[in-house]
Coordinates of N, CA, C and O in Angstrom, one line a residue:
X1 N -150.5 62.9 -90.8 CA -151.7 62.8 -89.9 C -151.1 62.8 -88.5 O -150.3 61.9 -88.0
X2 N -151.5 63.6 -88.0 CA -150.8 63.3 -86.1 C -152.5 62.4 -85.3 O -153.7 62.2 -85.7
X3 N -151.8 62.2 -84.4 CA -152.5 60.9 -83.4 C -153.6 61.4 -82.9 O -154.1 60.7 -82.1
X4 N -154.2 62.5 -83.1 CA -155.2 62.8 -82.7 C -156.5 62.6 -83.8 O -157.6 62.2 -83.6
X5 N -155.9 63.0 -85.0 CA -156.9 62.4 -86.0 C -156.7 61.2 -86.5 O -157.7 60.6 -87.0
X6 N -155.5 60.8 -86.4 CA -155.8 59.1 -86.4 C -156.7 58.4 -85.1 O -157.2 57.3 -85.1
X7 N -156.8 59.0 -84.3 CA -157.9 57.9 -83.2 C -159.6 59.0 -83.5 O -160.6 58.4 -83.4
X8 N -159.6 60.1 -83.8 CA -160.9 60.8 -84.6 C -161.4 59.8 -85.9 O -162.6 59.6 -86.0
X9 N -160.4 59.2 -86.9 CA -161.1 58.4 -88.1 C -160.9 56.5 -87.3 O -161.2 55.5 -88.0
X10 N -160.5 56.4 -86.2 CA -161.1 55.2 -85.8 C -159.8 54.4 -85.9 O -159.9 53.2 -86.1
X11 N -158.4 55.0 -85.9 CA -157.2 54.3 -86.0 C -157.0 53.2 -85.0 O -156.4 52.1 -85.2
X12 N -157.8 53.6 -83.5 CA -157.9 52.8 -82.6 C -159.3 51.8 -82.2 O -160.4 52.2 -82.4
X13 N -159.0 50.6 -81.5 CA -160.5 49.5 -81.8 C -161.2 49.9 -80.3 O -160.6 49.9 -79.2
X14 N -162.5 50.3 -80.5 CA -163.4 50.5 -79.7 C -163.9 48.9 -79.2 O -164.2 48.0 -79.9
X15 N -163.9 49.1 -77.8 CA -164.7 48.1 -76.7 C -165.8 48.1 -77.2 O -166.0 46.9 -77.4
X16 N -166.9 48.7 -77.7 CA -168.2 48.6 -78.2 C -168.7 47.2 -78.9 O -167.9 47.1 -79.8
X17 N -169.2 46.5 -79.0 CA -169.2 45.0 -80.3 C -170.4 45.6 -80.8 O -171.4 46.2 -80.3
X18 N -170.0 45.3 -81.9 CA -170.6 46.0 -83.6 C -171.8 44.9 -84.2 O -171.2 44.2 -85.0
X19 N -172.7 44.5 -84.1 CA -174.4 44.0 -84.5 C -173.5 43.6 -85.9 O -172.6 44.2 -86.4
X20 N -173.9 42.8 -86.1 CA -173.7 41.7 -87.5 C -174.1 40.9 -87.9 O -173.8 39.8 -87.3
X21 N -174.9 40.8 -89.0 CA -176.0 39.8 -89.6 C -175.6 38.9 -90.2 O -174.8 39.1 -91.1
X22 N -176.1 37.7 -90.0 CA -175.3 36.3 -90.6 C -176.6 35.3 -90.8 O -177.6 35.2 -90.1
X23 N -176.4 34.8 -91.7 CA -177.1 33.4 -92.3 C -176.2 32.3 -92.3 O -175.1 32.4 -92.7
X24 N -176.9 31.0 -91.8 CA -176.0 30.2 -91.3 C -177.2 28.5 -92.3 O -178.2 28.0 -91.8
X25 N -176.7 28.1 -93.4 CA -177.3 27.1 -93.5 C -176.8 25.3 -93.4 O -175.8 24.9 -93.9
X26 N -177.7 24.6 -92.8 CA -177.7 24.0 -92.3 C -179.1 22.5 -92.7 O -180.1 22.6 -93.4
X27 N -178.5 21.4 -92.1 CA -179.4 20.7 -92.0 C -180.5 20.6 -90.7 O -179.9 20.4 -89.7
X28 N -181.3 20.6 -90.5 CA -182.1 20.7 -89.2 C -181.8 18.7 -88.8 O -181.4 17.8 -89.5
X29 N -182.0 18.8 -87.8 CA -181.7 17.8 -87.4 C -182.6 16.5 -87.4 O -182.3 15.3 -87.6
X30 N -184.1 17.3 -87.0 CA -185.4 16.3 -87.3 C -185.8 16.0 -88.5 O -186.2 14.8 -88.7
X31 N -185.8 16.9 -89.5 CA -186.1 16.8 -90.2 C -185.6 16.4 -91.5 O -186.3 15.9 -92.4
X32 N -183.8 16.6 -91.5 CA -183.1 16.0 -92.1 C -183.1 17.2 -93.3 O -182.0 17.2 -93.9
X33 N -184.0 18.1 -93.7 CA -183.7 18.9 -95.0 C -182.8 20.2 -94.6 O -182.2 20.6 -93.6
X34 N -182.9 20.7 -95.9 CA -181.7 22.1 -95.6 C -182.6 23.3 -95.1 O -183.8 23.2 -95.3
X35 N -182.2 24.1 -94.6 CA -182.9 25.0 -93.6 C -181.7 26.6 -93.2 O -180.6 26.4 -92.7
X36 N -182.2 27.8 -93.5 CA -181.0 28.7 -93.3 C -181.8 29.1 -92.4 O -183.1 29.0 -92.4
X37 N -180.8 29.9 -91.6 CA -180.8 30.7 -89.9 C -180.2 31.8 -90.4 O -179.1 31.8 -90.9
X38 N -181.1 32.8 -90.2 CA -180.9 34.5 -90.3 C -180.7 35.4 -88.6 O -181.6 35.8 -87.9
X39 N -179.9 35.4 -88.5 CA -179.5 36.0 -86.7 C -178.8 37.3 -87.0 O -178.6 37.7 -88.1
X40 N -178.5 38.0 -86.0 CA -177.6 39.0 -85.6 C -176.7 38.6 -84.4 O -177.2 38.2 -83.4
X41 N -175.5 38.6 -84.5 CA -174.6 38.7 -83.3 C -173.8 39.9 -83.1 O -174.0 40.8 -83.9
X42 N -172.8 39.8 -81.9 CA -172.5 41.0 -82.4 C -170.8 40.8 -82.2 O -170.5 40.3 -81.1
X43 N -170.1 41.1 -82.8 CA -168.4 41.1 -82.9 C -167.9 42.5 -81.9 O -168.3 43.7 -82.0
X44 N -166.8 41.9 -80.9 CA -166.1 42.5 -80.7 C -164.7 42.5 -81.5 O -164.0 41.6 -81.9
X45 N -164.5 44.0 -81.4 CA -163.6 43.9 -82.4 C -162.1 44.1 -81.4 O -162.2 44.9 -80.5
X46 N -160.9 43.5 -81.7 CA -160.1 43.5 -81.3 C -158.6 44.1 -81.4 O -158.0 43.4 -82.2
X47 N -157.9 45.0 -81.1 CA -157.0 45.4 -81.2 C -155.9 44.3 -81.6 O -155.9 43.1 -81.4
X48 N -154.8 45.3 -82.2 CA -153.9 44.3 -82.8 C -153.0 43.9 -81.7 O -152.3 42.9 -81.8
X49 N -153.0 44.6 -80.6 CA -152.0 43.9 -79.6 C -152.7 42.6 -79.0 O -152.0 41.7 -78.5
X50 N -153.8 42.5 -79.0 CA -155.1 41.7 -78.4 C -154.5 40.5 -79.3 O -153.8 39.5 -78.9
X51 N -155.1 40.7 -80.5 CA -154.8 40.1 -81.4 C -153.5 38.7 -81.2 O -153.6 37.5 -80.8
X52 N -152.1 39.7 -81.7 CA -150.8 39.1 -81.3 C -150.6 38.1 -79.9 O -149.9 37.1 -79.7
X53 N -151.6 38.8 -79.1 CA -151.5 38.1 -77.4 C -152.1 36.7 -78.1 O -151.2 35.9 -78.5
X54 N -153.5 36.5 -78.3 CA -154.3 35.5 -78.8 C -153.6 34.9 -79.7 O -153.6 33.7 -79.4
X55 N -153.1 35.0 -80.5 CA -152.6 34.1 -81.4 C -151.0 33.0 -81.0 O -150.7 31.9 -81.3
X56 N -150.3 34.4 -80.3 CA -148.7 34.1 -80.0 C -148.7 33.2 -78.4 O -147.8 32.4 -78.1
X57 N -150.0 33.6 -77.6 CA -149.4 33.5 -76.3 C -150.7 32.0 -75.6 O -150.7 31.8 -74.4
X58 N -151.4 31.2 -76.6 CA -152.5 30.5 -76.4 C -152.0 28.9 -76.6 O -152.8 28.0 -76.8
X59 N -150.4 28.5 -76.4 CA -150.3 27.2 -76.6 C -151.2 26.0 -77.9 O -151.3 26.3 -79.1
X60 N -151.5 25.2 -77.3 CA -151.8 24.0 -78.4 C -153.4 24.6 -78.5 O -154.2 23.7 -78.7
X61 N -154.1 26.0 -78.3 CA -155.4 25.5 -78.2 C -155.8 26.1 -79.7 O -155.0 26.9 -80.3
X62 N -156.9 25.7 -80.1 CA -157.4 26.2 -81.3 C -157.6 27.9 -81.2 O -158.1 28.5 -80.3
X63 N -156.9 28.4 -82.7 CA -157.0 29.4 -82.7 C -158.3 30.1 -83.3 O -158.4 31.3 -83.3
X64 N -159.1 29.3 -83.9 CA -160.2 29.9 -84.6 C -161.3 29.4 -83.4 O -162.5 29.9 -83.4
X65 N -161.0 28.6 -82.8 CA -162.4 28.3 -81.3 C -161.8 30.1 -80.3 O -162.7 30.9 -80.2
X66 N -160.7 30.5 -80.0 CA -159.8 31.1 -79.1 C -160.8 32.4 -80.3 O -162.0 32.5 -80.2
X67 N -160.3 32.7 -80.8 CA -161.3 33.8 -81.6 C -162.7 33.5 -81.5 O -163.2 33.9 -80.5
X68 N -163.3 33.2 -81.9 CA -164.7 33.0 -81.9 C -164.9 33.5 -80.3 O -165.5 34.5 -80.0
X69 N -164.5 32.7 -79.5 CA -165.2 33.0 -78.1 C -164.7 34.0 -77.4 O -165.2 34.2 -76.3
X70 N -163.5 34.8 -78.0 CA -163.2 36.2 -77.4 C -163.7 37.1 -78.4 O -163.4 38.3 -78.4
X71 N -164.4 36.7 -79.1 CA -165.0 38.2 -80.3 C -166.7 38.4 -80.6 O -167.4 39.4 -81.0
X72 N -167.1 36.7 -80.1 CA -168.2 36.7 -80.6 C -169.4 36.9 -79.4 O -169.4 35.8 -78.8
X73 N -170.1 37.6 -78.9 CA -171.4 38.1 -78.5 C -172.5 37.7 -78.7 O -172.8 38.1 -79.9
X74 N -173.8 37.0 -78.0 CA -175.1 36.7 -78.5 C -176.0 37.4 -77.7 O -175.6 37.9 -76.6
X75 N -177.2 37.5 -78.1 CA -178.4 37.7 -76.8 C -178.6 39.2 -78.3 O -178.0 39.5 -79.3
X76 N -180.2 39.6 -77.4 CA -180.1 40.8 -78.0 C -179.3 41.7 -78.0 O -179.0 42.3 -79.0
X77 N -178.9 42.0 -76.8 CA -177.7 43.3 -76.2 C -176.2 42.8 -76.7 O -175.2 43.5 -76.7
X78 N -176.3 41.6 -77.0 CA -174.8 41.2 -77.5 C -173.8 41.0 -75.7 O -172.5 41.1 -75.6
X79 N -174.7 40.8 -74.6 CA -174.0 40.2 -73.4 C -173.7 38.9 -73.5 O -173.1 38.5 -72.5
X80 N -173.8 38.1 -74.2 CA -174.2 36.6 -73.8 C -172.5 35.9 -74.5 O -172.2 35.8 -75.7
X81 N -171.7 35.5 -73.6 CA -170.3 34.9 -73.9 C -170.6 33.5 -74.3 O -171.1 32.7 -73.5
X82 N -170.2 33.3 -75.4 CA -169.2 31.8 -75.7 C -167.9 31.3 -75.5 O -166.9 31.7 -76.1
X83 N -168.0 30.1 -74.5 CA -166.6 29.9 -73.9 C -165.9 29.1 -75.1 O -166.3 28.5 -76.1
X84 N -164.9 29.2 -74.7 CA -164.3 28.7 -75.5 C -164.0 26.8 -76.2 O -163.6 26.3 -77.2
X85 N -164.6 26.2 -74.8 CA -165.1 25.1 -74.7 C -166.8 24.7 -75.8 O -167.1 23.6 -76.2
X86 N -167.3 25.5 -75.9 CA -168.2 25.8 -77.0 C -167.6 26.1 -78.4 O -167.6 25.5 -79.5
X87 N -167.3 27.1 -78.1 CA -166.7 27.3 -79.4 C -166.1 26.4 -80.4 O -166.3 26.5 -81.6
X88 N -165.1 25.5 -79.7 CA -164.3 24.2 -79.6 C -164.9 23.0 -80.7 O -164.4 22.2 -81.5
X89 N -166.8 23.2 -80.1 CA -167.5 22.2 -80.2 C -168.5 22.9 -81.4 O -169.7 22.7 -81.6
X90 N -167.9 23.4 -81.7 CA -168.8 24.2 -83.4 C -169.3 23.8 -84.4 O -168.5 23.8 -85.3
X91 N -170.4 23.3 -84.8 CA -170.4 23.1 -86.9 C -169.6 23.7 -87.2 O -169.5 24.9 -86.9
X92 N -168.6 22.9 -88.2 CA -167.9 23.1 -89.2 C -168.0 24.7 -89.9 O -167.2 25.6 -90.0
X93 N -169.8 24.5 -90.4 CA -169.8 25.3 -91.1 C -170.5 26.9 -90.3 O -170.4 28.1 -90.7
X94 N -170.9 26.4 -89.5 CA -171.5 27.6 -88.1 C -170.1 28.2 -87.9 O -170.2 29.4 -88.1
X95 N -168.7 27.9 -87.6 CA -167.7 28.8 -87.4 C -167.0 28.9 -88.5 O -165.8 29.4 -88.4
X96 N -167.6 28.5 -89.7 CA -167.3 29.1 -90.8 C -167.9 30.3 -90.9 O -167.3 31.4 -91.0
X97 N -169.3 30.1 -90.7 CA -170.0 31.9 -90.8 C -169.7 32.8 -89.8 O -169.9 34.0 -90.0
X98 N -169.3 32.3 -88.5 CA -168.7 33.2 -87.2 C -167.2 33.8 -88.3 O -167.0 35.0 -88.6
X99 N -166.6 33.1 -88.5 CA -165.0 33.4 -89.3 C -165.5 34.9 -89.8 O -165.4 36.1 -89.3
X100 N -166.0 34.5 -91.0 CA -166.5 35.4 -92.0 C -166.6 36.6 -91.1 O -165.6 37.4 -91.1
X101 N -167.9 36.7 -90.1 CA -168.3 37.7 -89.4 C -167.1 38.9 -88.9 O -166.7 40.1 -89.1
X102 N -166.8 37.6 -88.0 CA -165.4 38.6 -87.6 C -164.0 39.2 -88.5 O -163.4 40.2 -88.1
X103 N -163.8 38.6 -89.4 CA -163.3 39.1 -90.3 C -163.9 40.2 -91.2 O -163.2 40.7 -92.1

C-alpha cells in the first residue's frame, strides 16, 4: 500500500469529532431512584502522536480526566469544551461511559 491510499482508507485521524451516542445510568439526585440519560456527544479523535504527547508529557495529572477533556465535545454542534478541571470532577461512572465512547 503506498501513502496515498493509506490516508484515502483513513490511515490518518481527521480534526472532525465523530457524534456518539451514550447512555449514562445514574441515580437522580432528588429523587434518589435509578434513572438513564440517552445523549450524543461528540469525540474527537486523536492521532497517535497526540496521543504519546498526552500521556508521556502531562506530569502527576490524571490521565483519563487529561483525555476526556481533550476528546470530548458537547452542545449540539459538538463546540462546547470540558476543561479539564471538570473532567477531574466526574461520576465515577459518567467517565466510565465518556471512556467507553472514546475508545
Amino acid at each position: 500500500m503506498d501513502l496515498a491510499a493509506l490516508k484515502a482508507r483513513g490511515g490518518l485521524i481527521s480534526a472532525a469529532p465523530v457524534p456518539k451516542d451514550v447512555e449514562w445510568t445514574h441515580t437522580d439526585p432528588e429523587t434518589g431512584e435509578k434513572v438513564t440519560d440517552k445523549f450524543t456527544v461528540h469525540i474527537l479523535r486523536h492521532s497517535y502522536g497526540a496521543m504519546e504527547r498526552m500521556v508521556l508529557g502531562e506530569g502527576d495529572r490524571s490521565k483519563g480526566a487529561l483525555l476526556v477533556s481533550s476528546c470530548m465535545r458537547f452542545g449540539g454542534a459538538g463546540d462546547e469544551v470540558m476543561s479539564y478541571e471538570d473532567a477531574y470532577q466526574l461520576d465515577p461512572g459518567l467517565a466510565a461511559v465518556f471512556m467507553k465512547a472514546i475508545n
